[in-house]
Coordinates of C-alpha atoms and ligand atoms in Angstrom, one line a residue:
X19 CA -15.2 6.2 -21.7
X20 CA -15.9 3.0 -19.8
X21 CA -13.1 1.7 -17.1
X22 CA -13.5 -1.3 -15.2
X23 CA -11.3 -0.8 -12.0
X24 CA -9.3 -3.7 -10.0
X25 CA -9.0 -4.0 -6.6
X26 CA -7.9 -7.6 -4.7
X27 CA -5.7 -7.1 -1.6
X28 CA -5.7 -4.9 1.4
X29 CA -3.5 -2.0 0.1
X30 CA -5.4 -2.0 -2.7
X31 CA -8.6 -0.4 -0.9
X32 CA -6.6 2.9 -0.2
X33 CA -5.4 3.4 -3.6
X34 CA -8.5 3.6 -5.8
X35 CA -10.9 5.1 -2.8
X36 CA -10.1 8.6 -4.1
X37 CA -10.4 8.1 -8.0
X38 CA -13.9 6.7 -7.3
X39 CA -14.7 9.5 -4.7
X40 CA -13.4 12.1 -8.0
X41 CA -15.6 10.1 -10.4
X42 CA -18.3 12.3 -10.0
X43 CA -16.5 15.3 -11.2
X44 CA -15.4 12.9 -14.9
X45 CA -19.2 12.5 -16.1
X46 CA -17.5 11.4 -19.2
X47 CA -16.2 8.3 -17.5
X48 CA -18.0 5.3 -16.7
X49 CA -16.3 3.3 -13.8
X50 CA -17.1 -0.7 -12.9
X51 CA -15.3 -2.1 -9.6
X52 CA -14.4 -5.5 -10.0
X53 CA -12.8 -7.3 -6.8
X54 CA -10.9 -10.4 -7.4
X55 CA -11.1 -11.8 -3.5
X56 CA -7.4 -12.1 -3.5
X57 CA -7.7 -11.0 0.1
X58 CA -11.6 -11.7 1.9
X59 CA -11.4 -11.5 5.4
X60 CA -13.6 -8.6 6.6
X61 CA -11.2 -7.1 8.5
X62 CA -8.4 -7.6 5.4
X63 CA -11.4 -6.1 2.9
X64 CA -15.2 -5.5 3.8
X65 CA -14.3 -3.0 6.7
X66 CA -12.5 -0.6 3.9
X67 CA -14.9 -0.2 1.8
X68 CA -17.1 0.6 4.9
X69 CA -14.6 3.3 6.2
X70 CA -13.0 4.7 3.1
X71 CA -17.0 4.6 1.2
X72 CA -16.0 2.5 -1.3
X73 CA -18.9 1.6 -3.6
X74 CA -19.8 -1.9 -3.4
X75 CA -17.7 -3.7 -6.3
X76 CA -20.1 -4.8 -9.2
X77 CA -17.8 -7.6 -9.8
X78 CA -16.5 -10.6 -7.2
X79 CA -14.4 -13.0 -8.3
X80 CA -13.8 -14.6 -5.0
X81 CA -10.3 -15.9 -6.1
X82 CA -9.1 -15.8 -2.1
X83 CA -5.7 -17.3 -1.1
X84 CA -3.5 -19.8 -3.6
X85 CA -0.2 -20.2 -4.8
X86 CA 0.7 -17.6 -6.5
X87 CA 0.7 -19.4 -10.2
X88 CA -3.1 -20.6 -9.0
X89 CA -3.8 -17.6 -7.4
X90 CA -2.8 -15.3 -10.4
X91 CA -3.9 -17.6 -13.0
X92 CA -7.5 -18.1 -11.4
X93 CA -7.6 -14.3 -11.4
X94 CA -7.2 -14.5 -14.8
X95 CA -9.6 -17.3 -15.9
X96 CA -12.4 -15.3 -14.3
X97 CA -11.8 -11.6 -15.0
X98 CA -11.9 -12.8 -18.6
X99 CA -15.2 -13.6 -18.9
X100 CA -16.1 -10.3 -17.1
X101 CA -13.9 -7.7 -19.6
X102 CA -15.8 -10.0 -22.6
X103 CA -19.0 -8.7 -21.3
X104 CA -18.3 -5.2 -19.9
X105 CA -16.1 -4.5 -22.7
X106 CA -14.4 -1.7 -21.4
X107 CA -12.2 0.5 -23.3
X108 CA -9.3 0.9 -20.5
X109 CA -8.4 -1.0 -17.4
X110 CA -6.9 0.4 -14.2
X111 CA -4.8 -1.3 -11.8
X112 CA -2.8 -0.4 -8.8
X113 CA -0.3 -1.2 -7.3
X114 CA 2.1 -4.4 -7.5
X115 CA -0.1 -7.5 -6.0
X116 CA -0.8 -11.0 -7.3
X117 CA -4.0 -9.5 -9.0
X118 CA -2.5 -6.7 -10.0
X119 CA -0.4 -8.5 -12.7
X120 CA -3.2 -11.1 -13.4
X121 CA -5.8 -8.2 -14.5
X122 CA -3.2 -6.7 -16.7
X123 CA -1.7 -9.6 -18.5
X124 CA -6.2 -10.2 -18.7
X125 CA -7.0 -7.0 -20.2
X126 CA -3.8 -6.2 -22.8
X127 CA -4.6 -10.2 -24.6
X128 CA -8.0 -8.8 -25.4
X129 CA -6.7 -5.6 -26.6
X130 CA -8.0 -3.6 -23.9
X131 CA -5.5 -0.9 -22.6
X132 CA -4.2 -1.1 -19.4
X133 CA -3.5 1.9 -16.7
X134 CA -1.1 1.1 -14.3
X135 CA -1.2 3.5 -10.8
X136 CA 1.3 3.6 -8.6
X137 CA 4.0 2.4 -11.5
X138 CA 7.6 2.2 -11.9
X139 CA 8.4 1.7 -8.0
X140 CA 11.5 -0.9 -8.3
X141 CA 13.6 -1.9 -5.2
X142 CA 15.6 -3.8 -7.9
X143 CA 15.1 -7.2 -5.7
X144 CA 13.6 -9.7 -7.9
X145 CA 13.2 -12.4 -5.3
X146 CA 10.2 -10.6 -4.1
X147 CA 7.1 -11.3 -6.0
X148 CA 5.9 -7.7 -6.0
X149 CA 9.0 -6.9 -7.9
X150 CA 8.0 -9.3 -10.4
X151 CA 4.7 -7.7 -10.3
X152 CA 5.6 -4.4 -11.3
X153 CA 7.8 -5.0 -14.0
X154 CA 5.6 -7.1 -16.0
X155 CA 2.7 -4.8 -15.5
X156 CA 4.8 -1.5 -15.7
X157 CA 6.1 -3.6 -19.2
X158 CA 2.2 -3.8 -20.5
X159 CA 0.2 -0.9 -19.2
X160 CA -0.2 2.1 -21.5
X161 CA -0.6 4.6 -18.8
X162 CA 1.9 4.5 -16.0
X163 CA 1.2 7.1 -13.0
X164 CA 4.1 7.5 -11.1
X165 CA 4.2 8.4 -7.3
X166 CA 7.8 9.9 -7.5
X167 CA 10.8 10.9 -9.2
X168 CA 12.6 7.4 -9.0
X169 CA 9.8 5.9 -10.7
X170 CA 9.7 8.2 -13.8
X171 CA 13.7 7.3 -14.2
X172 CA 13.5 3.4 -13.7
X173 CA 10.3 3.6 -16.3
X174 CA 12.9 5.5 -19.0
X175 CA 15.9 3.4 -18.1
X176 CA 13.6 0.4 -18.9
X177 CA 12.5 1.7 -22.3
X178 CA 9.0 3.2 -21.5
X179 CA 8.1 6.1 -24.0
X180 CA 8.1 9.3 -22.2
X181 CA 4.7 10.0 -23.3
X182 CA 3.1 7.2 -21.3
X183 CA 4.8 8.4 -18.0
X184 CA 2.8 10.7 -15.6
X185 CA 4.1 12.0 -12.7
X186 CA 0.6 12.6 -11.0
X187 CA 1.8 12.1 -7.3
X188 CA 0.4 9.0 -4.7
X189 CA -3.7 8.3 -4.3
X190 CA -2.8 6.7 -1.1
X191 CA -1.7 9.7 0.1
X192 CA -4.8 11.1 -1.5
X193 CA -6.7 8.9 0.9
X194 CA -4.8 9.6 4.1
X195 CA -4.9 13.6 3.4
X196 CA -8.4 13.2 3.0
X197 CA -9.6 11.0 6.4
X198 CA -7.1 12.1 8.2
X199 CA -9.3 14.5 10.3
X200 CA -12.0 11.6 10.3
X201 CA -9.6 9.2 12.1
X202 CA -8.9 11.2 15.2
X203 CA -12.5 10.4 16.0
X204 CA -11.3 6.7 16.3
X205 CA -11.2 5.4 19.7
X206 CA -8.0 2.6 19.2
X207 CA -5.7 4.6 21.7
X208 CA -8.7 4.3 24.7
X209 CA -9.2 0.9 23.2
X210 CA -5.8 -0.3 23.9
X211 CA -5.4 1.5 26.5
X212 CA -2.4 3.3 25.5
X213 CA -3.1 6.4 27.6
X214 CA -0.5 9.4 26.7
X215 CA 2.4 7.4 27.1
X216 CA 4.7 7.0 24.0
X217 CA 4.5 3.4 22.1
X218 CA 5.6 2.3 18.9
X219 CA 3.6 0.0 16.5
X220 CA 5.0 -3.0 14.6
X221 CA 3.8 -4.6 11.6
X222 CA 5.4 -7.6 9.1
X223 CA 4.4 -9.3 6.5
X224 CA 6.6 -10.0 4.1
X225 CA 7.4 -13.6 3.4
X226 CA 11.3 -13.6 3.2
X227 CA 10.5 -11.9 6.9
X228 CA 7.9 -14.1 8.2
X229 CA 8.3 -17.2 6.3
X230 CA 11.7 -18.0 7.4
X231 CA 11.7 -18.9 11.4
X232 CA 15.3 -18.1 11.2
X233 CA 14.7 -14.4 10.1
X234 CA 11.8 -14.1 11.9
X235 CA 14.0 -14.8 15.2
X236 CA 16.2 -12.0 14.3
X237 CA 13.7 -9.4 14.0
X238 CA 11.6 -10.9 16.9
X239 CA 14.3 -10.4 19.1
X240 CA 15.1 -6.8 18.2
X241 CA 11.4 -6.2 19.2
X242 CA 12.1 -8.1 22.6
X243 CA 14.9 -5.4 23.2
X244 CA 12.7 -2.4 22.0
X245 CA 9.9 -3.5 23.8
X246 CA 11.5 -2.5 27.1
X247 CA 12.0 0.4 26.5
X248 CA 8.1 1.7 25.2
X249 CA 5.0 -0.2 24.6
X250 CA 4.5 -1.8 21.1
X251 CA 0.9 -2.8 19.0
X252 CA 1.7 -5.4 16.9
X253 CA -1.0 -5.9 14.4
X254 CA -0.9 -9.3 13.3
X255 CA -1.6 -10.2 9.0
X256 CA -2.7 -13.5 8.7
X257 CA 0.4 -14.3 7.1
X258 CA 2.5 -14.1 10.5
X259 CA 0.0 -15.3 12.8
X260 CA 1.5 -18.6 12.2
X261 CA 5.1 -17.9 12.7
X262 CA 4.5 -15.6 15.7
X263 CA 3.0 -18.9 17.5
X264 CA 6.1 -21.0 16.5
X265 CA 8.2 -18.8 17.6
X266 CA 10.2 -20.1 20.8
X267 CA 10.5 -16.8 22.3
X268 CA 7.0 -16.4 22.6
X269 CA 4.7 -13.2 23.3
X270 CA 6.8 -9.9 24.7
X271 CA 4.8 -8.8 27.8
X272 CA 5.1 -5.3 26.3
X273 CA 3.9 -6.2 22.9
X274 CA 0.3 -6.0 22.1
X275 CA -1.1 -8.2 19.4
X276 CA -4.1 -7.1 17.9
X277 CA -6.0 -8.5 14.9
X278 CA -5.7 -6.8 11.7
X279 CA -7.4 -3.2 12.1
X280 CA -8.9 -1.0 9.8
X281 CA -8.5 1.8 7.8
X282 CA -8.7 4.6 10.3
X283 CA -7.9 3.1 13.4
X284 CA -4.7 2.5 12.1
X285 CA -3.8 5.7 10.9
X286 CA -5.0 7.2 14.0
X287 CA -2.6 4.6 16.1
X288 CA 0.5 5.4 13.3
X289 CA 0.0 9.5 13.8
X290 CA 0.5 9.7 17.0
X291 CA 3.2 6.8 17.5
X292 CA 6.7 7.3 18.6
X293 CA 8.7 5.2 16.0
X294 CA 6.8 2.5 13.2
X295 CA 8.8 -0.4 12.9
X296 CA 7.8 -2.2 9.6
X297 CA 8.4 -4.0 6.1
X298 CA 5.6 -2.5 4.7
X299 CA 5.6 -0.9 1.3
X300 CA 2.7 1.6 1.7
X301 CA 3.5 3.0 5.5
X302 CA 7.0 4.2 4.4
X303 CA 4.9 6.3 2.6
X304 CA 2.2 7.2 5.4
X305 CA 5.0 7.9 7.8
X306 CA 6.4 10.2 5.7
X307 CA 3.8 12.4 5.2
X308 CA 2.8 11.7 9.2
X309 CA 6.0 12.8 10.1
X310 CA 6.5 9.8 12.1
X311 CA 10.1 7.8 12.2
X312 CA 9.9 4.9 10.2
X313 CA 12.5 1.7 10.5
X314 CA 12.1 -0.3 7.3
X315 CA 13.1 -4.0 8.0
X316 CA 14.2 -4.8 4.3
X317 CA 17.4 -3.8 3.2
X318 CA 16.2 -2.1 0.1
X319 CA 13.0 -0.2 -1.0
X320 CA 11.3 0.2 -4.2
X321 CA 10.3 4.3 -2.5
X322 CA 13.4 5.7 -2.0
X323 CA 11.8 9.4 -1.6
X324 CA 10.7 8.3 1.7
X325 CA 14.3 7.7 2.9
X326 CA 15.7 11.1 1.0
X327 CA 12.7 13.3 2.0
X328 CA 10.8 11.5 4.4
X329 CA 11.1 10.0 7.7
X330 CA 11.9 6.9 6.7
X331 CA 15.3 4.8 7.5
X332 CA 15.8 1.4 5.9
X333 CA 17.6 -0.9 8.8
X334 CA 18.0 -4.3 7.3
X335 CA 17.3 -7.7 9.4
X336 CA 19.9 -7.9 11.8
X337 CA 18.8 -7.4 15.6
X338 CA 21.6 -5.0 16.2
X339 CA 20.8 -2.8 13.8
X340 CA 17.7 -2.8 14.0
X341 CA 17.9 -2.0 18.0
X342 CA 20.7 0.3 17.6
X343 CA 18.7 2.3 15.2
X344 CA 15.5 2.1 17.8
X345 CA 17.3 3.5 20.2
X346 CA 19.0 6.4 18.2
X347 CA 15.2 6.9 17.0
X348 CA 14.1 7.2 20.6
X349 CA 16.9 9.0 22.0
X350 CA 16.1 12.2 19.3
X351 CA 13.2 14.8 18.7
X352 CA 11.1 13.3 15.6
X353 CA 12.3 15.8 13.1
X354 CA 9.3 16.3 10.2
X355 CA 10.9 16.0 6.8
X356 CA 9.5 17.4 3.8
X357 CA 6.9 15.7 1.8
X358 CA 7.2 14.7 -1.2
X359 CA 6.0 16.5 -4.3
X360 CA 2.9 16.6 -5.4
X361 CA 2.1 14.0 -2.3
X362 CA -0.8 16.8 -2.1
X363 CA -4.0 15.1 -2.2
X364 CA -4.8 15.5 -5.7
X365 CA -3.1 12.3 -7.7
X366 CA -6.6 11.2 -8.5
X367 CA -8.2 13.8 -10.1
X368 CA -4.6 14.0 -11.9
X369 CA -5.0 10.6 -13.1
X370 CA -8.9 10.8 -14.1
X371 CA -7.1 14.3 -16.1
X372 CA -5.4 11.8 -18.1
X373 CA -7.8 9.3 -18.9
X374 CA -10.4 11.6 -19.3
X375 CA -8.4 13.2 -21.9
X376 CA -8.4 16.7 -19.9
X377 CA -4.6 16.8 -19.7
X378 CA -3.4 14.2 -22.3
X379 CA -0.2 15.5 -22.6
X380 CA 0.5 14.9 -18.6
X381 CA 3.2 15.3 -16.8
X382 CA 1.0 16.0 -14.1
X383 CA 1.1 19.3 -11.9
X384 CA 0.4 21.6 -14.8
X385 CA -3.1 21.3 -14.8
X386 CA -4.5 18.6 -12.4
X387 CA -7.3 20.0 -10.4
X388 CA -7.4 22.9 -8.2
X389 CA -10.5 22.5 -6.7
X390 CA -10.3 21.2 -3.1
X391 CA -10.7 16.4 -2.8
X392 CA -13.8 15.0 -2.2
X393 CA -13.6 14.0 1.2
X394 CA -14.8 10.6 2.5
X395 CA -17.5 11.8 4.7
X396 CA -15.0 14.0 6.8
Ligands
UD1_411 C1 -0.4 -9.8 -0.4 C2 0.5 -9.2 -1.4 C3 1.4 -8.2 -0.8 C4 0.7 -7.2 0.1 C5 -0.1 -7.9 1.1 C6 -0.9 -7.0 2.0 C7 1.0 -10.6 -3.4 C8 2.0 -11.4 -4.0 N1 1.2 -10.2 -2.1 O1 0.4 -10.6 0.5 O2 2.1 -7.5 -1.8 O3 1.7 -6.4 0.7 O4 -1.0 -8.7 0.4 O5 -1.6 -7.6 3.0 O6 0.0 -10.3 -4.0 N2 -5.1 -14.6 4.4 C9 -6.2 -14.6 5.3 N3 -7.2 -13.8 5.0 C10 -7.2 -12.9 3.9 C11 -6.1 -12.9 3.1 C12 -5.1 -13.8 3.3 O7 -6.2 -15.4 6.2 O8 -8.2 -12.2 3.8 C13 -4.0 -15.5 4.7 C14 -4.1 -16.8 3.9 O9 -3.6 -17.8 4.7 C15 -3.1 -16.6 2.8 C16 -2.0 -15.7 3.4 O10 -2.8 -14.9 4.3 O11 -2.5 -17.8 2.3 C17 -1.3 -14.8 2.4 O12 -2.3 -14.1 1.6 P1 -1.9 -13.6 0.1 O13 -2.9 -12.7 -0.4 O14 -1.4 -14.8 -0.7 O15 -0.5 -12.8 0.4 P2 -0.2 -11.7 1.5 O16 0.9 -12.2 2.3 O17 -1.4 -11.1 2.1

C-alpha cells in the first residue's frame, strides 16, 4: 500500500512524527511526506523535524501564508499534480488546518481515499475556520481516527457509518509520551532564567483572540493582573506579534516574550509550569496528560475530555474570569486528573493497524500493538 502523508502547519509536525517513526514495523506500507509550506519559518517548521526526526518531506509545495480561499486553494492546485504522479492509493491528513481540508477535498476528486487523524473534534463554533475544517474533511475521509469518546458520537450524530470510525486514541500524545524523557535534557528553564521559582506560560493565537484589539485588551489585561503574582513566558506566534506591539498597555515587566520555541523546549517549560494559560487546541491536550492546570481562553472546546478528565478548565475572554480562575488555580495543589483512554502512546501503530489491514475491523484497543513506541532518539 502506498500513502502520501500531509503535513503544513506547526501542530501538524507532532501528529504524524510517531506513524512515520512506526512505519518501519508496516513493511507493507509505503509512505511519501508531502509538506505544503502552509507554515515555513524554521522555528514554526524546520526545527521539528530536527527534534521530533522527522524524515525530510519528499514533497514541498511552498504554499506559505494567504487568505485562506488562496491559501487553501493554492494547496490544492499544487498537491494535484503531485497525487497524479505518486498515485497513491490512500491519503492521510491530520488534524483541522487550512491544508488539512485542501489535501482532502485534492485527493477524494481523484478518487483517492482519504484518512482523516485526529477526526470528529467539534466545538460546535462555526465561526472558527478549524471548525469548518473538520467537518468538511471529517464529511470526505474514509477513515476517521478519533482521539476520544466525543468524537466517535459527533461522527454518528452527523451520519458517518460506524464502520469508518476508529477510536485509536491521540498521536500527539504519542509524541509527547515518547520525548518526554528527551526534553528534560532541554536547557529553556536556565535559558530564561527561571530558576525554581513557580511561573506560568501564556500562549494565543487564535484570530477572534488576537485579531480583535478589543479582545485582545481583555485577555491582555487579565495577564497584567496574573503577572504579579508569578512570572509568565509568553511565546509569541507570528500571528500576535502584531497585536502585542499595538497594544496600549504595552510589555508586563513580569512577562517574558520569547520567539516561537520548539518542540522540546516547550514541553519541558509546560511540565514543569504552575498554570498554562492558552487558546490552544493541542495543549489542552498536553496539559492533561502533564498534569498541569490548564485555563482555556475560548468559551468552548472541540476536546471536551480534557475538561471532564483532564486538567483543563475553559474560562472564556472576560478579564475577571479569567483572573478569578488564575487565582483559584494558584491558591490550590495541582491535582493530576486521569488521562484519557487509550492516550497511551500507541494511536499510531493503531492507525497503521487499520490501514495496513491488521485490524480492519477497528475499534481500536483490541488489537493495536503491544510492543513498546519507537522512541525519537530518547
Ligand atoms: C494556523 C492554523 C491554526 C493552527 C495554527 C498553529 C488554519 C486556518 N489555521 O493558524 O489552526 O492552530 O496554524 O500555529 O490553518 N506566519 C509566519 N511564519 C510562518 C507561518 C505564519 O510569520 O511560518 C505568519 C504570517 O504572517 C501569516 C500568519 O502568521 O499570515 C498566520 O499564519 P496562518 O498559517 O495563515 O495561520 P495561523 O494563525 O498560523
Amino acid at each position: 500500500m502506498k500513502i502520501v502523508a500531509v503535513v503544513g502547519a506547526r501542530p501538524n509536525f507532532m501528529k504524524i512524527a510517531p506513524l512515520f517513526w512506526e512505519l518501519p514495523n508496516y513493511p507493507g506500507i509505503e509512505a511519501v511526506l508531502v509538506h505544503t509550506g502552509q507554515h515555513y519559518d524554521r522555528a514554526m517548521s524546520q526545527l521539528f523535524f530536527e527534534e521530533l526526526r522527522i524524515p525530510r518531506p519528499d514533497v514541498d509545495l511552498g504554499v506559505g501564508s494567504a487568505s485562506h480561499a488562496v491559501q487553501t486553494a493554492e494547496v490544492m492546485k499544487r498537491f494535484e499534480p503531485v497525487l497524479l504522479e505518486q498515485r497513491p492509493d490512500a491519503v492521510v491528513v491530520v488534524g483541522d488546518v487550512n491544508s488539512t481540508i485542501a489535501c482532502a477535498l485534492t485527493s477524494v476528486k481523484l478518487d483517492i481515499p482519504v484518512a482523516h487523524v485526529e477526526a470528529g473534534l467539534r466545538s460546535f463554533d462555526r465561526t472558527m475556520p478549524e471548525e469548518i475544517n473538520r467537518i468538511l474533511t471529517d464529511s470526505i475521509s474514509q477513515w476517521l481516527f478519533v482521539t476520544e469518546p466525543s468524537g466517535v458520537e459527533n461522527l454518528k450524530r452527523e451520519g458517518v457509518p460506524g464502520e469508518r470510525i476508529h477510536f485509536v486514541g491521540n498521536v500527539m500524545i504519542d509524541t509527547l509520551l515518547a520525548c518526554r524523557a528527551r526534553s528534560e535534557r532541554a536547557t529553556i528553564l536556565e535559558d530564561l532564567g527561571l530558576g525554581t521559582q513557580p511561573y506560568g506560560v501564556l500562549t494565543l493565537h487564535r484570530p477572534a483572540n488576537v485579531d480583535d484589539p478589543e479582545v485582545f485588551d481583555s485577555l491582555w489585561s487579565a495577564v497584567e493582573r496574573l503577572q504579579r503574582e508569578l512570572p509568565i513566558v509568553f511565546p509569541v506566534h507570528p500571528r500576535t506579534r502584531k497585536t502585542l506591539e499595538q497594544s496600549p498597555r504595552g510589555n508586563l515587566p513580569n512577562v517574558r516574550l520569547t520567539d516561537p520555541l520548539g518542540y522540546l523546549d516547550f514541553l519541558k517549560l509546560v511540565a514543569h509550569s504552575r498554570l498554562v494559560l492558552t487558546d490552544s487546541g493541542g495543549l489542552q491536550e498536553e496539559t492533561t496528560v502533564l498534569g498541569v492546570p490548564c485555563l482555556t481562553l475560548r468559551n468552548n472546546t472541540e476536546r471536551p475530555v480534557t475538561v471532564t478528565q483532564g486538567t483543563n478548565t475553559l474560562v472564556g475572554l472576560e478579564t475577571h474570569r479569567i483572573v478569578a480562575a488564575g487565582l483559584k488555580t494558584l491558591s490550590e495543589p495541582a491535582s493530576r486528573r486521569r488521562t484519557p483512554d487509550l492516550w497511551d502512546g500507541r494511536a499510531s501503530s493503531r492507525i497503521l493497524d487499520v490501514l495496513s489491514g491488521t485490524n480492519s475491523q477497528a475499534p481500536a484497543d483490541a488489537t493495536a500493538a503491544q510492543r513498546t513506541p519507537v522512541l525519537a532518539g530518547a
